[in-house]
Amino acid sequence: MEQVSPAGGGRARRRTGPVSVLAAMMLTALLLGGAVPYVAGQGRPYLSYLVLAERPDAGGAAAAAAEAEAEGGRVVQDYPQIGAVLVYAQGAFAERLRSRPGIAAVGATRTAAVPGPPRPIGGAGGFAGVLDGTASLESRIGGQTPGSDGSGSADGADAAGDSTATLPDPAERSDWNLDMIGANGAPAGFSALLRTPTGDRAVDRQVPAAPQALRRVLVAVLDSGVDDTHPDLRSAVDPQASVSCADGRPDARFGAWRPDPGVGESGHGTHVAGIVGAARDGHGVTGVAPGVRIAAVRLLGPLGQYYAENIVCGMLWAADHGAKAINDSYFADPWKYNCPEDPDQAALIAAVGRAVAYAQRQGAVVVASAGNDAQDLTAGRDDRRSPNDRMSGPAEDRELGTECIRLPGELPGVMTVSAVDRRGLPASYTNFGRGRISIAAPGGDPDGGSQGAIVSDWPGGQYAALAGTSMAAAHVTGAVAVAAAGHPEWGPDRLIAHLADTAAANCPMLPGGCHDREYYGAGVLDLVSG
């Protein structure tokens, strides 16, 4: 997740304790009957792998599955849209499979082993209707669609087990961020940001797109899950387009997309969804695009990870359900930066890259957070956090070159969003880099409280003030929805160009304005100019 902690935390908090807690969680879950959905293996532990065929289509996926099974792997999900499969295997599986004919790449998606593959379940799931007559893995395994064990909440979510401070109902008053981008109906600008909110704003403020037009637009929030029982989001989340991809397999059972309160910081996705599309009703907060339909796509797994297979699953699901924008406020675990010289990481780059490209071809604008490490993405950098799923011991001390990239934010065509504070200045935590940042948007100050951070929804009908490039990206996703509602004929390239053009006119009243492109990209997001 790309939110930052108060009091100079500066880095995204991804779970509630040190990495050694992962081992304890796994052991406890197994002893208590399997809250972590893995089947016990035969002595040796398993790793998960993404296997990519040379052919990026359904035939390639079938060939990859056959080769993986021949090497002793257990195929649990196919991705026919991109010619890939998800496999659990033991031993030197990847080394053997890389030499097989027709295989383009094989990569372990985790470093922490599990007892076995995930349990299969019956019920809704799979990527139905995308194979043009070619049988999917669903049909090959007798109609059973793998999925999670359903241990998450089925009746809504709350913030139990999470340390995030909540706020009283803000009654749509804490909205400096919407003023900055013109989402309150007035022209965007920075002079209004110096005011002190009075709380007497009219509820029926004009918006750039009518709610009925926005209702025809679907955006996807790929995140920790969304609490669709929240009053601000009840009418926004579309159950027919929502899913859990928490272990790389689509689980479309009702409520599967909701956050698991037992996983730390699982409210993050609800906060992001509120920024995108919370209802305008005089209560709570208002989103950038009130009235838009949201596909809630849960990626966060039971151990607090956003593994590459989860991202692939979510990206393909969102694309196949017609999302015009796909919000990605996270980076792929377990490696903060993936390096093409490493064969495992190269496979993850290729798999997520294929999924992003597929979504773009299907008509989606893919939006991603730039990250909260105050790093120059065009320079060499250090990574002392990876792999972040290790069971024990210190992280590797990696000195990286510019070829190592964040997923999905540094993939071609992705709108990568940096964060600015209430003054329009680059946030102290935001990553930057000329040519790597597409646009800037409000991310807030982690020490600013409700007047300096971004106030949005939190599970259980609550509200929270967070800051980070996660929040900045969500503003851009909402803006894509508004533009798409007004111009349904526009494709991704035209939508991106429109946002870039209007952002160029919305710069802080400071020396140089937005000329510092390494932080601002095209400029600061502007919803109504042009």
Short mmCIF file of C-alpha atoms in Angstrom, two decimals:
data_model
loop_
_atom_site.label_atom_id
_atom_site.label_comp_id
_atom_site.label_asym_id
_atom_site.label_seq_id
_atom_site.Cartn_x
_atom_site.Cartn_y
_atom_site.Cartn_z
CA MET A 1 0.00 0.00 0.00
CA GLU A 2 1.16 3.50 -0.69
CA GLN A 3 0.15 5.44 2.41
CA VAL A 4 2.65 6.90 4.85
CA SER A 5 2.74 6.85 8.62
CA PRO A 6 2.42 10.03 10.68
CA ALA A 7 5.36 11.62 12.46
CA GLY A 8 7.89 11.09 9.73
CA GLY A 9 7.23 7.42 9.08
CA GLY A 10 7.82 8.12 5.42
CA ARG A 11 7.24 4.57 4.21
CA ALA A 12 4.14 2.59 3.45
CA ARG A 13 3.00 0.45 6.38
CA ARG A 14 2.13 -2.91 4.88
CA ARG A 15 1.25 -5.04 7.90
CA THR A 16 0.96 -4.83 11.65
CA GLY A 17 4.27 -6.26 12.81
CA PRO A 18 7.73 -7.41 11.77
CA VAL A 19 8.15 -9.97 9.05
CA SER A 20 8.72 -12.73 11.58
CA VAL A 21 5.02 -12.42 12.40
CA LEU A 22 4.31 -14.10 9.05
CA ALA A 23 5.65 -17.39 10.32
CA ALA A 24 3.61 -17.15 13.50
CA MET A 25 0.47 -16.30 11.55
CA MET A 26 0.96 -19.29 9.25
CA LEU A 27 1.59 -21.68 12.12
CA THR A 28 -1.34 -20.39 14.17
CA ALA A 29 -3.68 -20.58 11.21
CA LEU A 30 -2.72 -24.15 10.45
CA LEU A 31 -3.11 -25.22 14.08
CA LEU A 32 -6.53 -23.61 14.29
CA GLY A 33 -7.87 -25.34 11.23
CA GLY A 34 -6.59 -23.52 8.18
CA ALA A 35 -7.38 -19.80 8.16
CA VAL A 36 -4.58 -19.61 5.62
CA PRO A 37 -6.01 -21.45 2.59
CA TYR A 38 -3.25 -23.91 1.71
CA VAL A 39 -3.40 -27.68 1.46
CA ALA A 40 -0.74 -29.59 3.41
CA GLY A 41 1.89 -30.99 1.08
CA GLN A 42 3.95 -34.17 1.25
CA GLY A 43 6.79 -33.05 3.48
CA ARG A 44 8.57 -30.52 1.29
CA PRO A 45 7.19 -26.97 1.08
CA TYR A 46 5.86 -25.35 -2.07
CA LEU A 47 6.51 -22.10 -3.85
CA SER A 48 4.13 -20.43 -6.29
CA TYR A 49 5.27 -19.72 -9.85
CA LEU A 50 4.03 -17.77 -12.82
CA VAL A 51 4.75 -19.67 -16.02
CA LEU A 52 4.55 -17.74 -19.29
CA ALA A 53 4.35 -19.35 -22.70
CA GLU A 54 5.88 -17.79 -25.76
CA ARG A 55 2.35 -17.52 -27.17
CA PRO A 56 0.44 -14.82 -25.19
CA ASP A 57 -2.97 -16.40 -25.72
CA ALA A 58 -5.23 -19.27 -24.60
CA GLY A 59 -3.25 -21.80 -26.61
CA GLY A 60 -0.10 -20.62 -24.89
CA ALA A 61 -1.71 -20.98 -21.48
CA ALA A 62 -2.71 -24.55 -22.29
CA ALA A 63 0.82 -25.36 -23.48
CA ALA A 64 2.34 -23.78 -20.35
CA ALA A 65 0.01 -25.84 -18.17
CA ALA A 66 0.99 -29.06 -19.94
CA GLU A 67 4.71 -28.37 -19.61
CA ALA A 68 4.36 -27.38 -15.95
CA GLU A 69 2.45 -30.55 -15.13
CA ALA A 70 5.07 -32.63 -16.93
CA GLU A 71 7.65 -31.19 -14.53
CA GLY A 72 5.59 -32.08 -11.48
CA GLY A 73 3.87 -28.73 -10.95
CA ARG A 74 0.28 -28.35 -9.82
CA VAL A 75 -1.57 -25.84 -12.01
CA VAL A 76 -4.19 -23.96 -9.98
CA GLN A 77 -5.19 -21.12 -12.33
CA ASP A 78 -4.78 -20.27 -15.97
CA TYR A 79 -4.68 -16.78 -17.48
CA PRO A 80 -5.69 -17.47 -21.09
CA GLN A 81 -5.77 -13.77 -21.95
CA ILE A 82 -1.98 -13.57 -21.63
CA GLY A 83 -0.71 -17.13 -22.14
CA ALA A 84 0.23 -17.81 -18.52
CA VAL A 85 -0.59 -20.12 -15.62
CA LEU A 86 -0.16 -20.12 -11.85
CA VAL A 87 1.62 -23.22 -10.58
CA TYR A 88 2.64 -24.57 -7.16
CA ALA A 89 5.72 -26.78 -7.17
CA GLN A 90 8.63 -28.09 -5.14
CA GLY A 91 12.36 -28.31 -5.62
CA ALA A 92 14.15 -27.11 -8.76
CA PHE A 93 10.93 -26.75 -10.74
CA ALA A 94 11.76 -23.39 -12.32
CA GLU A 95 15.23 -24.39 -13.48
CA ARG A 96 13.86 -27.49 -15.21
CA LEU A 97 10.88 -25.78 -16.80
CA ARG A 98 12.82 -22.86 -18.25
CA SER A 99 14.48 -25.23 -20.72
CA ARG A 100 11.19 -26.67 -22.02
CA PRO A 101 10.02 -25.75 -25.53
CA GLY A 102 7.52 -22.93 -25.85
CA ILE A 103 8.21 -21.51 -22.39
CA ALA A 104 9.13 -17.83 -22.30
CA ALA A 105 9.65 -17.29 -18.57
CA VAL A 106 9.19 -18.95 -15.19
CA GLY A 107 9.40 -17.06 -11.91
CA ALA A 108 8.78 -17.74 -8.24
CA THR A 109 6.28 -15.17 -6.99
CA ARG A 110 7.22 -15.54 -3.31
CA THR A 111 10.25 -16.40 -1.22
CA ALA A 112 8.35 -17.75 1.80
CA ALA A 113 7.25 -21.32 1.17
CA VAL A 114 3.77 -22.63 2.00
CA PRO A 115 2.62 -26.14 2.95
CA GLY A 116 0.92 -26.72 -0.39
CA PRO A 117 -1.29 -25.28 -3.11
CA PRO A 118 -4.48 -23.40 -2.19
CA ARG A 119 -7.60 -25.42 -1.56
CA PRO A 120 -10.03 -25.75 -4.48
CA ILE A 121 -13.59 -24.58 -3.99
CA GLY A 122 -16.80 -24.80 -5.95
CA GLY A 123 -18.78 -21.74 -6.91
CA ALA A 124 -18.34 -18.57 -8.92
CA GLY A 125 -14.99 -17.69 -10.41
CA GLY A 126 -12.78 -18.07 -13.44
CA PHE A 127 -12.47 -15.89 -16.51
CA ALA A 128 -15.61 -17.07 -18.32
CA GLY A 129 -16.27 -15.94 -21.85
CA VAL A 130 -12.77 -14.91 -22.88
CA LEU A 131 -11.39 -18.09 -24.43
CA ASP A 132 -13.11 -18.14 -27.85
CA GLY A 133 -13.98 -21.78 -27.46
CA THR A 134 -10.75 -22.96 -25.88
CA ALA A 135 -11.34 -24.85 -22.63
CA SER A 136 -10.09 -23.16 -19.47
CA LEU A 137 -8.56 -24.76 -16.42
CA GLU A 138 -12.06 -24.69 -14.88
CA SER A 139 -13.34 -27.21 -17.38
CA ARG A 140 -10.19 -29.30 -17.25
CA ILE A 141 -10.57 -29.86 -13.51
CA GLY A 142 -14.22 -30.81 -13.62
CA GLY A 143 -15.86 -27.45 -13.05
CA GLN A 144 -14.25 -26.72 -9.69
CA THR A 145 -13.00 -23.18 -9.55
CA PRO A 146 -10.16 -22.65 -7.08
CA GLY A 147 -10.51 -19.81 -4.62
CA SER A 148 -9.98 -18.72 -1.07
CA ASP A 149 -11.35 -20.65 1.88
CA GLY A 150 -13.85 -17.92 2.65
CA SER A 151 -12.29 -17.06 6.00
CA GLY A 152 -12.78 -13.32 5.45
CA SER A 153 -15.79 -11.36 6.73
CA ALA A 154 -19.06 -12.17 4.98
CA ASP A 155 -21.21 -9.43 6.53
CA GLY A 156 -19.14 -6.31 6.06
CA ALA A 157 -15.87 -5.18 7.61
CA ASP A 158 -14.68 -3.26 10.59
CA ALA A 159 -11.35 -1.84 11.66
CA ALA A 160 -10.66 -4.41 14.35
CA GLY A 161 -6.99 -5.18 14.73
CA ASP A 162 -5.94 -2.02 12.92
CA SER A 163 -4.19 0.92 14.58
CA THR A 164 -5.43 3.58 12.15
CA ALA A 165 -7.10 6.45 14.01
CA THR A 166 -10.64 7.21 12.87
CA LEU A 167 -12.51 10.52 12.69
CA PRO A 168 -16.06 11.74 13.28
CA ASP A 169 -18.31 12.11 10.24
CA PRO A 170 -16.73 15.03 8.33
CA ALA A 171 -20.06 15.92 6.64
CA GLU A 172 -18.29 16.63 3.32
CA ARG A 173 -16.29 19.54 4.79
CA SER A 174 -12.68 18.31 4.77
CA ASP A 175 -12.18 18.60 1.04
CA TRP A 176 -9.21 20.83 0.28
CA ASN A 177 -8.05 18.14 -2.09
CA LEU A 178 -11.22 18.47 -4.19
CA ASP A 179 -10.76 22.25 -4.33
CA MET A 180 -7.22 21.79 -5.60
CA ILE A 181 -8.37 19.76 -8.60
CA GLY A 182 -11.65 21.58 -9.28
CA ALA A 183 -13.89 18.70 -8.22
CA ASN A 184 -16.18 21.00 -6.23
CA GLY A 185 -17.40 22.72 -9.36
CA ALA A 186 -15.22 25.83 -9.14
CA PRO A 187 -12.08 26.16 -11.25
CA ALA A 188 -9.10 24.36 -9.84
CA GLY A 189 -6.48 26.48 -8.18
CA PHE A 190 -4.29 27.05 -5.18
CA SER A 191 -5.52 30.34 -3.72
CA ALA A 192 -8.56 28.66 -2.19
CA LEU A 193 -6.36 26.17 -0.42
CA LEU A 194 -5.20 28.73 2.10
CA ARG A 195 -8.72 29.17 3.47
CA THR A 196 -9.90 27.59 6.69
CA PRO A 197 -12.90 25.32 5.98
CA THR A 198 -16.08 26.80 7.41
CA GLY A 199 -18.32 23.77 7.04
CA ASP A 200 -21.13 25.73 5.36
CA ARG A 201 -20.55 24.47 1.83
CA ALA A 202 -23.78 23.62 -0.02
CA VAL A 203 -24.35 19.94 -0.54
CA ASP A 204 -25.62 20.37 -4.11
CA ARG A 205 -22.36 21.77 -5.53
CA GLN A 206 -22.04 21.43 -9.28
CA VAL A 207 -19.79 18.67 -10.59
CA PRO A 208 -18.18 18.31 -14.01
CA ALA A 209 -20.18 15.20 -14.96
CA ALA A 210 -23.77 14.27 -14.20
CA PRO A 211 -24.26 11.25 -11.93
CA GLN A 212 -26.27 9.43 -14.59
CA ALA A 213 -23.35 9.73 -17.02
CA LEU A 214 -20.90 8.53 -14.38
CA ARG A 215 -23.15 5.58 -13.62
CA ARG A 216 -22.33 4.27 -17.08
CA VAL A 217 -18.61 4.25 -16.23
CA LEU A 218 -16.92 1.41 -14.32
CA VAL A 219 -13.57 1.85 -12.58
CA ALA A 220 -11.69 -0.88 -10.72
CA VAL A 221 -9.99 -0.45 -7.35
CA LEU A 222 -7.32 -3.15 -7.04
CA ASP A 223 -6.42 -3.02 -3.38
CA SER A 224 -7.00 -4.57 0.05
CA GLY A 225 -10.74 -4.92 -0.52
CA VAL A 226 -13.62 -2.44 -0.27
CA ASP A 227 -16.29 -2.28 2.42
CA ASP A 228 -19.38 -1.88 0.26
CA THR A 229 -21.55 -1.64 3.39
CA HIS A 230 -20.09 1.81 4.12
CA PRO A 231 -22.84 4.44 3.67
CA ASP A 232 -20.67 6.41 1.21
CA LEU A 233 -20.04 3.34 -0.97
CA ARG A 234 -23.24 1.29 -0.84
CA SER A 235 -24.46 2.59 -4.18
CA ALA A 236 -21.01 2.75 -5.76
CA VAL A 237 -19.68 -0.80 -5.53
CA ASP A 238 -20.99 -3.07 -8.28
CA PRO A 239 -21.22 -6.64 -6.93
CA GLN A 240 -21.42 -8.10 -10.43
CA ALA A 241 -18.04 -6.61 -11.29
CA SER A 242 -16.32 -7.25 -7.93
CA VAL A 243 -14.11 -10.15 -6.94
CA SER A 244 -11.34 -11.40 -4.68
CA CYS A 245 -8.00 -12.24 -6.29
CA ALA A 246 -6.32 -12.63 -2.90
CA ASP A 247 -4.46 -15.79 -3.96
CA GLY A 248 -4.29 -15.20 -7.72
CA ARG A 249 -7.62 -16.85 -8.53
CA PRO A 250 -10.92 -15.04 -9.11
CA ASP A 251 -13.43 -15.70 -6.33
CA ALA A 252 -16.67 -13.95 -7.29
CA ARG A 253 -18.78 -15.21 -4.40
CA PHE A 254 -20.81 -12.43 -2.83
CA GLY A 255 -18.72 -10.37 -0.40
CA ALA A 256 -15.40 -11.96 -1.34
CA TRP A 257 -14.15 -8.49 -2.32
CA ARG A 258 -14.54 -7.12 1.21
CA PRO A 259 -11.48 -6.47 3.41
CA ASP A 260 -10.40 -9.06 5.93
CA PRO A 261 -10.23 -7.26 9.31
CA GLY A 262 -7.68 -9.81 10.49
CA VAL A 263 -5.10 -8.51 8.00
CA GLY A 264 -3.34 -5.31 9.02
CA GLU A 265 -4.22 -2.09 7.17
CA SER A 266 -7.01 -3.82 5.24
CA GLY A 267 -9.00 -0.58 5.33
CA HIS A 268 -6.69 0.97 2.74
CA GLY A 269 -8.85 -0.06 -0.22
CA THR A 270 -12.00 1.42 1.32
CA HIS A 271 -10.16 4.73 1.78
CA VAL A 272 -9.00 4.68 -1.83
CA ALA A 273 -12.48 3.81 -3.11
CA GLY A 274 -13.97 6.71 -1.16
CA ILE A 275 -11.60 9.16 -2.84
CA VAL A 276 -12.59 7.77 -6.22
CA GLY A 277 -16.36 7.64 -5.91
CA ALA A 278 -17.96 8.27 -2.50
CA ALA A 279 -21.53 9.50 -2.81
CA ARG A 280 -22.45 13.17 -2.51
CA ASP A 281 -25.24 13.08 0.09
CA GLY A 282 -24.32 15.59 2.78
CA HIS A 283 -22.66 12.99 4.98
CA GLY A 284 -19.16 11.58 5.15
CA VAL A 285 -16.97 12.50 2.20
CA THR A 286 -17.47 13.09 -1.51
CA GLY A 287 -15.40 11.33 -4.12
CA VAL A 288 -13.86 12.83 -7.21
CA ALA A 289 -16.48 11.02 -9.31
CA PRO A 290 -19.63 10.55 -7.22
CA GLY A 291 -21.97 8.24 -9.10
CA VAL A 292 -19.29 6.13 -10.77
CA ARG A 293 -19.56 2.35 -10.49
CA ILE A 294 -16.67 0.69 -8.67
CA ALA A 295 -15.40 -2.84 -9.23
CA ALA A 296 -13.94 -3.77 -5.86
CA VAL A 297 -11.05 -6.16 -6.56
CA ARG A 298 -9.35 -7.49 -3.45
CA LEU A 299 -5.68 -8.29 -3.99
CA LEU A 300 -4.37 -8.31 -0.42
CA GLY A 301 -3.71 -11.90 0.61
CA PRO A 302 -4.14 -13.50 4.03
CA LEU A 303 -0.52 -12.79 4.98
CA GLY A 304 -0.65 -9.15 3.91
CA GLN A 305 0.99 -9.47 0.48
CA TYR A 306 0.25 -8.20 -3.02
CA TYR A 307 1.84 -11.04 -4.97
CA ALA A 308 2.22 -10.82 -8.75
CA GLU A 309 -0.42 -13.49 -9.42
CA ASN A 310 -2.94 -11.43 -7.44
CA ILE A 311 -2.17 -8.42 -9.61
CA VAL A 312 -2.43 -10.43 -12.83
CA CYS A 313 -5.77 -11.90 -11.75
CA GLY A 314 -7.17 -8.51 -10.75
CA MET A 315 -5.96 -6.72 -13.85
CA LEU A 316 -7.47 -9.30 -16.18
CA TRP A 317 -10.75 -9.38 -14.25
CA ALA A 318 -11.08 -5.59 -14.36
CA ALA A 319 -10.27 -5.45 -18.06
CA ASP A 320 -12.75 -8.19 -18.96
CA HIS A 321 -15.49 -6.40 -17.02
CA GLY A 322 -15.03 -3.18 -18.96
CA ALA A 323 -13.22 -0.94 -16.48
CA LYS A 324 -12.29 2.43 -17.97
CA ALA A 325 -9.70 3.02 -15.23
CA ILE A 326 -7.83 0.60 -12.98
CA ASN A 327 -6.40 2.02 -9.75
CA ASP A 328 -3.21 0.43 -8.38
CA SER A 329 -2.15 2.03 -5.09
CA TYR A 330 0.46 -0.56 -4.09
CA PHE A 331 3.64 -2.23 -5.33
CA ALA A 332 4.11 -5.90 -6.10
CA ASP A 333 5.49 -8.08 -3.33
CA PRO A 334 7.91 -9.47 -2.33
CA TRP A 335 10.38 -7.27 -4.23
CA LYS A 336 9.98 -3.51 -4.00
CA TYR A 337 11.87 -3.25 -7.29
CA ASN A 338 12.07 -6.11 -9.79
CA CYS A 339 15.27 -6.51 -11.80
CA PRO A 340 15.30 -8.10 -15.26
CA GLU A 341 18.66 -9.81 -14.73
CA ASP A 342 17.09 -12.05 -12.08
CA PRO A 343 15.12 -14.82 -13.82
CA ASP A 344 12.37 -14.94 -11.20
CA GLN A 345 11.88 -11.19 -11.17
CA ALA A 346 12.10 -11.02 -14.96
CA ALA A 347 9.16 -13.42 -15.15
CA LEU A 348 7.14 -11.26 -12.76
CA ILE A 349 7.87 -8.16 -14.87
CA ALA A 350 6.73 -10.05 -17.96
CA ALA A 351 3.56 -11.43 -16.38
CA VAL A 352 2.36 -8.17 -14.86
CA GLY A 353 3.45 -6.38 -18.03
CA ARG A 354 1.31 -8.67 -20.17
CA ALA A 355 -1.68 -8.14 -17.87
CA VAL A 356 -1.31 -4.36 -17.94
CA ALA A 357 -0.94 -4.34 -21.73
CA TYR A 358 -4.04 -6.52 -22.05
CA ALA A 359 -6.04 -4.11 -19.88
CA GLN A 360 -4.86 -1.18 -21.96
CA ARG A 361 -5.88 -2.94 -25.18
CA GLN A 362 -9.30 -3.58 -23.66
CA GLY A 363 -9.73 0.16 -23.15
CA ALA A 364 -8.57 0.80 -19.57
CA VAL A 365 -6.34 3.56 -18.27
CA VAL A 366 -4.03 1.93 -15.72
CA VAL A 367 -3.23 4.33 -12.86
CA ALA A 368 -0.53 3.61 -10.25
CA SER A 369 1.03 5.29 -7.23
CA ALA A 370 4.63 6.43 -7.59
CA GLY A 371 5.69 5.27 -4.11
CA ASN A 372 6.53 6.84 -0.79
CA ASP A 373 10.30 6.43 -0.42
CA ALA A 374 11.43 9.89 -1.62
CA GLN A 375 13.56 8.14 -4.24
CA ASP A 376 14.61 9.27 -7.71
CA LEU A 377 13.26 6.61 -10.05
CA THR A 378 15.73 7.65 -12.76
CA ALA A 379 18.80 6.99 -10.59
CA GLY A 380 20.38 4.09 -8.82
CA ARG A 381 18.78 3.42 -5.45
CA ASP A 382 18.92 1.14 -2.48
CA ASP A 383 16.35 -1.44 -1.38
CA ARG A 384 16.78 -2.68 2.16
CA ARG A 385 13.25 -4.04 2.58
CA SER A 386 13.10 -6.92 0.11
CA PRO A 387 12.07 -9.63 0.08
CA ASN A 388 9.31 -8.50 2.43
CA ASP A 389 7.73 -11.95 2.86
CA ARG A 390 10.77 -13.57 4.44
CA MET A 391 10.07 -15.60 7.55
CA SER A 392 13.20 -14.55 9.44
CA GLY A 393 16.49 -12.76 9.11
CA PRO A 394 17.32 -9.36 7.65
CA ALA A 395 16.30 -8.08 4.25
CA GLU A 396 18.81 -8.11 1.44
CA ASP A 397 20.91 -4.98 1.03
CA ARG A 398 20.32 -4.36 -2.66
CA GLU A 399 22.00 -1.56 -4.59
CA LEU A 400 19.93 -1.25 -7.74
CA GLY A 401 20.30 0.30 -11.15
CA THR A 402 17.65 2.06 -13.21
CA GLU A 403 16.72 -1.18 -14.97
CA CYS A 404 14.99 -2.35 -11.78
CA ILE A 405 11.38 -1.20 -11.70
CA ARG A 406 8.34 -0.94 -9.46
CA LEU A 407 5.36 -3.00 -10.53
CA PRO A 408 3.02 -1.92 -11.95
CA GLY A 409 3.90 1.77 -11.76
CA GLU A 410 6.92 1.79 -14.09
CA LEU A 411 5.44 -0.31 -16.88
CA PRO A 412 4.80 1.27 -20.30
CA GLY A 413 1.70 3.40 -20.63
CA VAL A 414 0.83 3.42 -16.92
CA MET A 415 -0.17 6.80 -15.44
CA THR A 416 2.24 7.05 -12.51
CA VAL A 417 1.13 9.60 -9.92
CA SER A 418 3.24 11.61 -7.48
CA ALA A 419 1.85 13.41 -4.44
CA VAL A 420 1.60 17.08 -3.50
CA ASP A 421 0.59 18.61 -0.19
CA ARG A 422 -2.06 21.23 0.47
CA ARG A 423 0.26 24.01 -0.69
CA GLY A 424 0.86 22.28 -3.99
CA LEU A 425 4.43 21.41 -3.07
CA PRO A 426 5.83 17.93 -3.69
CA ALA A 427 5.14 15.80 -0.62
CA SER A 428 8.26 14.98 1.37
CA TYR A 429 7.76 11.24 0.85
CA THR A 430 6.87 11.08 -2.83
CA ASN A 431 9.06 9.27 -5.33
CA PHE A 432 10.02 11.33 -8.36
CA GLY A 433 11.88 11.19 -11.66
CA ARG A 434 11.74 13.03 -14.96
CA GLY A 435 9.98 10.81 -17.47
CA ARG A 436 8.79 8.45 -14.71
CA ILE A 437 6.05 10.67 -13.23
CA SER A 438 2.98 11.24 -15.39
CA ILE A 439 1.03 13.67 -13.24
CA ALA A 440 0.78 14.98 -9.66
CA ALA A 441 -2.29 14.96 -7.43
CA PRO A 442 -3.21 15.62 -3.79
CA GLY A 443 -1.55 13.13 -1.46
CA GLY A 444 -1.43 15.21 1.69
CA ASP A 445 0.78 15.47 4.74
CA PRO A 446 0.89 12.45 7.09
CA ASP A 447 1.26 14.82 10.05
CA GLY A 448 -1.44 17.20 8.83
CA GLY A 449 -4.50 15.62 10.39
CA SER A 450 -7.88 16.22 8.80
CA GLN A 451 -6.77 19.62 7.46
CA GLY A 452 -3.59 18.39 5.80
CA ALA A 453 -4.07 14.72 4.99
CA ILE A 454 -6.78 13.18 2.80
CA VAL A 455 -10.00 12.35 4.64
CA SER A 456 -11.91 9.41 3.21
CA ASP A 457 -13.89 6.32 4.13
CA TRP A 458 -12.77 3.55 6.46
CA PRO A 459 -14.40 0.16 7.08
CA GLY A 460 -17.29 -0.09 9.48
CA GLY A 461 -18.88 3.22 8.46
CA GLN A 462 -15.90 5.18 9.75
CA TYR A 463 -13.52 7.81 8.35
CA ALA A 464 -9.76 8.31 8.44
CA ALA A 465 -7.17 10.87 7.37
CA LEU A 466 -4.30 9.28 5.43
CA ALA A 467 -1.53 10.56 3.21
CA GLY A 468 0.49 9.01 0.43
CA THR A 469 0.81 8.47 -3.28
CA SER A 470 -2.00 5.91 -2.86
CA MET A 471 -4.36 8.80 -2.23
CA ALA A 472 -2.91 10.81 -5.12
CA ALA A 473 -3.46 7.96 -7.57
CA ALA A 474 -7.10 7.61 -6.49
CA HIS A 475 -7.79 11.23 -7.46
CA VAL A 476 -6.49 10.55 -10.96
CA THR A 477 -8.62 7.41 -11.29
CA GLY A 478 -11.68 9.46 -10.38
CA ALA A 479 -10.69 12.10 -12.93
CA VAL A 480 -10.40 9.44 -15.65
CA ALA A 481 -13.97 8.40 -14.81
CA VAL A 482 -15.23 11.98 -15.11
CA ALA A 483 -13.52 12.44 -18.48
CA ALA A 484 -14.82 9.09 -19.74
CA ALA A 485 -18.37 9.99 -18.67
CA GLY A 486 -18.20 13.20 -20.70
CA HIS A 487 -16.47 11.57 -23.67
CA PRO A 488 -17.49 7.89 -23.84
CA GLU A 489 -15.94 7.59 -27.27
CA TRP A 490 -12.42 8.33 -26.00
CA GLY A 491 -9.93 5.52 -25.60
CA PRO A 492 -7.09 5.30 -23.05
CA ASP A 493 -4.59 7.37 -25.03
CA ARG A 494 -7.03 10.23 -25.54
CA LEU A 495 -8.09 10.19 -21.88
CA ILE A 496 -4.46 10.31 -20.72
CA ALA A 497 -3.66 13.14 -23.13
CA HIS A 498 -6.66 15.12 -21.90
CA LEU A 499 -5.61 14.84 -18.27
CA ALA A 500 -2.05 15.84 -19.17
CA ASP A 501 -3.24 18.87 -21.12
CA THR A 502 -5.49 20.17 -18.36
CA ALA A 503 -2.90 19.49 -15.63
CA ALA A 504 -0.40 21.76 -17.34
CA ALA A 505 -2.61 24.77 -16.51
CA ASN A 506 -3.02 23.88 -12.82
CA CYS A 507 0.28 24.69 -11.16
CA PRO A 508 1.09 26.08 -7.71
CA MET A 509 1.73 29.80 -7.47
CA LEU A 510 5.40 29.30 -6.81
CA PRO A 511 8.60 30.21 -8.64
CA GLY A 512 8.88 27.86 -11.58
CA GLY A 513 5.35 26.53 -11.23
CA CYS A 514 5.26 22.98 -12.60
CA HIS A 515 8.54 23.29 -14.49
CA ASP A 516 10.06 20.83 -12.05
CA ARG A 517 8.81 17.92 -14.16
CA GLU A 518 10.61 15.30 -12.13
CA TYR A 519 8.02 15.88 -9.38
CA TYR A 520 4.98 17.12 -11.29
CA GLY A 521 5.08 15.31 -14.62
CA ALA A 522 2.53 17.07 -16.83
CA GLY A 523 1.31 19.20 -13.91
CA VAL A 524 -1.24 19.01 -11.10
CA LEU A 525 -4.49 17.20 -11.84
CA ASP A 526 -7.30 19.55 -12.94
CA LEU A 527 -10.78 18.12 -13.32
CA VAL A 528 -12.55 20.96 -15.07
CA SER A 529 -10.12 23.00 -17.17
CA GLY A 530 -10.20 22.72 -20.92
#
